[in-house]
């Protein structure tokens, strides 16, 4: 944050809480969302005007993990519905705090029931365990 903005953790948490629940979110113009069959990013890269409808998304949980004062970076965790654009969420949070915002790092921890802590290293898969690892529901 610029030096003239002094935002404390309470203000940040208040802001984050305003995003919880069902919200309308504007998809970024550089997205794969289709406009008349063409991905928006292709139109945007050609300099065409791109207008995308807002989507209803749900933010189930959004948490401030820590605040790094030296480079003014927020580390947050988000549990959200499919179709959520985290880049747009970062932008919207910065806008709401009146300081600007962008995404500098994204780590996906789960997709549906698939969680990163359950992931298996590719080099540990072999002929004897492939069916157990890749098709666990068929083995139960």
Tab-separated table of C-alpha atoms in Angstrom:
chain	number	residue	atom	x	y	z
A	1	UNK	CA	0.000	0.000	0.000
A	2	UNK	CA	1.269	3.504	-0.631
A	3	UNK	CA	2.621	5.158	2.513
A	4	UNK	CA	-0.296	7.584	2.716
A	5	UNK	CA	-2.630	4.624	3.244
A	6	UNK	CA	-2.486	3.079	6.666
A	7	UNK	CA	-4.703	0.044	6.615
A	8	UNK	CA	-4.746	-2.244	9.605
A	9	UNK	CA	-5.770	-5.896	9.847
A	10	UNK	CA	-9.202	-4.999	11.236
A	11	UNK	CA	-9.981	-2.859	8.174
A	12	UNK	CA	-8.721	-5.579	5.869
A	13	UNK	CA	-10.808	-8.249	7.619
A	14	UNK	CA	-13.884	-6.001	7.461
A	15	UNK	CA	-13.316	-5.574	3.733
A	16	UNK	CA	-12.797	-9.315	3.157
A	17	UNK	CA	-15.999	-10.131	5.044
A	18	UNK	CA	-17.947	-7.951	2.603
A	19	UNK	CA	-17.051	-10.436	-0.136
A	20	UNK	CA	-18.442	-13.464	1.719
A	21	UNK	CA	-21.585	-15.076	0.388
A	22	UNK	CA	-23.147	-14.859	-3.046
A	23	UNK	CA	-21.836	-11.917	-5.066
A	24	UNK	CA	-21.867	-10.696	-8.641
A	25	UNK	CA	-18.387	-10.823	-10.126
A	26	UNK	CA	-17.147	-9.226	-13.327
A	27	UNK	CA	-14.986	-11.717	-15.259
A	28	UNK	CA	-11.712	-10.305	-16.596
A	29	UNK	CA	-11.606	-9.481	-20.303
A	30	UNK	CA	-8.572	-11.761	-20.627
A	31	UNK	CA	-10.550	-14.890	-19.764
A	32	UNK	CA	-11.642	-17.976	-21.672
A	33	UNK	CA	-15.281	-16.929	-21.332
A	34	UNK	CA	-16.837	-17.099	-24.794
A	35	UNK	CA	-18.483	-14.259	-26.672
A	36	UNK	CA	-20.348	-15.574	-29.724
A	37	UNK	CA	-18.138	-18.669	-29.651
A	38	UNK	CA	-14.809	-16.796	-29.373
A	39	UNK	CA	-12.813	-16.674	-26.117
A	40	UNK	CA	-12.814	-13.140	-24.672
A	41	UNK	CA	-9.016	-13.094	-24.407
A	42	UNK	CA	-8.668	-13.533	-28.187
A	43	UNK	CA	-10.955	-10.569	-28.820
A	44	UNK	CA	-9.201	-8.459	-26.161
A	45	UNK	CA	-5.750	-9.216	-27.605
A	46	UNK	CA	-6.958	-7.987	-30.996
A	47	UNK	CA	-8.000	-4.706	-29.357
A	48	UNK	CA	-11.718	-5.398	-29.685
A	49	UNK	CA	-14.134	-4.086	-27.083
A	50	UNK	CA	-15.088	-6.888	-24.718
A	51	UNK	CA	-18.150	-6.795	-22.490
A	52	UNK	CA	-18.807	-9.760	-20.242
A	53	UNK	CA	-21.855	-10.284	-18.058
A	54	UNK	CA	-21.322	-10.541	-14.332
A	55	UNK	CA	-21.496	-14.029	-12.843
A	56	UNK	CA	-23.090	-15.054	-9.567
A	57	UNK	CA	-20.389	-16.720	-7.501
A	58	UNK	CA	-20.096	-17.710	-3.861
A	59	UNK	CA	-17.241	-16.958	-1.505
A	60	UNK	CA	-17.705	-19.492	1.298
A	61	UNK	CA	-14.700	-18.329	3.295
A	62	UNK	CA	-12.028	-15.670	2.858
A	63	UNK	CA	-9.289	-15.314	5.449
A	64	UNK	CA	-6.338	-13.000	5.950
A	65	UNK	CA	-3.400	-15.313	6.661
A	66	UNK	CA	-0.815	-12.627	7.267
A	67	UNK	CA	0.127	-9.124	6.221
A	68	UNK	CA	3.653	-8.481	4.990
A	69	UNK	CA	4.507	-4.851	5.731
A	70	UNK	CA	7.731	-4.636	3.687
A	71	UNK	CA	6.137	-5.099	0.262
A	72	UNK	CA	2.526	-4.392	1.196
A	73	UNK	CA	1.352	-7.858	0.249
A	74	UNK	CA	-1.694	-9.617	1.636
A	75	UNK	CA	-1.768	-13.388	1.889
A	76	UNK	CA	-5.357	-14.631	1.877
A	77	UNK	CA	-7.093	-17.977	1.590
A	78	UNK	CA	-10.336	-18.265	-0.358
A	79	UNK	CA	-12.845	-21.120	-0.430
A	80	UNK	CA	-15.108	-20.353	-3.368
A	81	UNK	CA	-17.542	-21.759	-5.897
A	82	UNK	CA	-16.580	-22.801	-9.386
A	83	UNK	CA	-16.445	-19.951	-11.844
A	84	UNK	CA	-14.740	-17.571	-9.410
A	85	UNK	CA	-11.982	-15.441	-10.911
A	86	UNK	CA	-9.392	-14.923	-8.177
A	87	UNK	CA	-7.610	-12.247	-10.256
A	88	UNK	CA	-10.843	-10.267	-10.299
A	89	UNK	CA	-11.319	-10.832	-6.567
A	90	UNK	CA	-7.822	-9.429	-5.849
A	91	UNK	CA	-8.599	-6.404	-8.019
A	92	UNK	CA	-11.955	-5.867	-6.280
A	93	UNK	CA	-10.406	-6.107	-2.797
A	94	UNK	CA	-7.775	-3.510	-3.716
A	95	UNK	CA	-10.462	-1.263	-5.176
A	96	UNK	CA	-12.623	-1.555	-2.046
A	97	UNK	CA	-9.599	-0.675	0.132
A	98	UNK	CA	-8.843	2.290	-2.200
A	99	UNK	CA	-5.270	1.133	-2.761
A	100	UNK	CA	-5.414	-0.966	-5.925
A	101	UNK	CA	-4.726	-4.644	-6.013
A	102	UNK	CA	-3.551	-7.459	-8.228
A	103	UNK	CA	-2.761	-11.128	-7.946
A	104	UNK	CA	0.910	-11.980	-7.623
A	105	UNK	CA	0.637	-15.649	-6.640
A	106	UNK	CA	-2.073	-18.287	-6.758
A	107	UNK	CA	-1.926	-21.719	-5.219
A	108	UNK	CA	-4.939	-23.967	-5.794
A	109	UNK	CA	-5.359	-26.259	-2.798
A	110	UNK	CA	-8.453	-28.176	-3.929
A	111	UNK	CA	-10.783	-28.765	-6.841
A	112	UNK	CA	-13.960	-30.442	-5.676
A	113	UNK	CA	-12.942	-33.450	-3.576
A	114	UNK	CA	-9.382	-33.474	-4.964
A	115	UNK	CA	-7.010	-31.878	-2.467
A	116	UNK	CA	-3.344	-31.035	-2.913
A	117	UNK	CA	-2.413	-32.940	0.259
A	118	UNK	CA	-3.781	-36.106	-1.364
A	119	UNK	CA	-1.709	-35.608	-4.517
A	120	UNK	CA	0.853	-38.202	-5.552
A	121	UNK	CA	4.199	-37.397	-7.143
A	122	UNK	CA	4.209	-38.379	-10.796
A	123	UNK	CA	7.474	-40.301	-10.433
A	124	UNK	CA	5.929	-42.497	-7.710
A	125	UNK	CA	3.316	-43.936	-10.073
A	126	UNK	CA	4.176	-47.320	-11.535
A	127	UNK	CA	2.434	-50.320	-13.092
A	128	UNK	CA	1.686	-51.960	-9.765
A	129	UNK	CA	-0.021	-48.952	-8.144
A	130	UNK	CA	-1.507	-46.975	-11.036
A	131	UNK	CA	-5.015	-48.378	-10.706
A	132	UNK	CA	-5.075	-47.724	-6.929
A	133	UNK	CA	-3.833	-44.158	-7.336
A	134	UNK	CA	-5.762	-43.048	-10.394
A	135	UNK	CA	-8.983	-44.996	-9.921
A	136	UNK	CA	-9.428	-45.320	-6.131
A	137	UNK	CA	-13.247	-45.501	-6.262
A	138	UNK	CA	-13.123	-48.604	-8.484
A	139	UNK	CA	-10.905	-50.372	-5.949
A	140	UNK	CA	-13.258	-49.967	-2.975
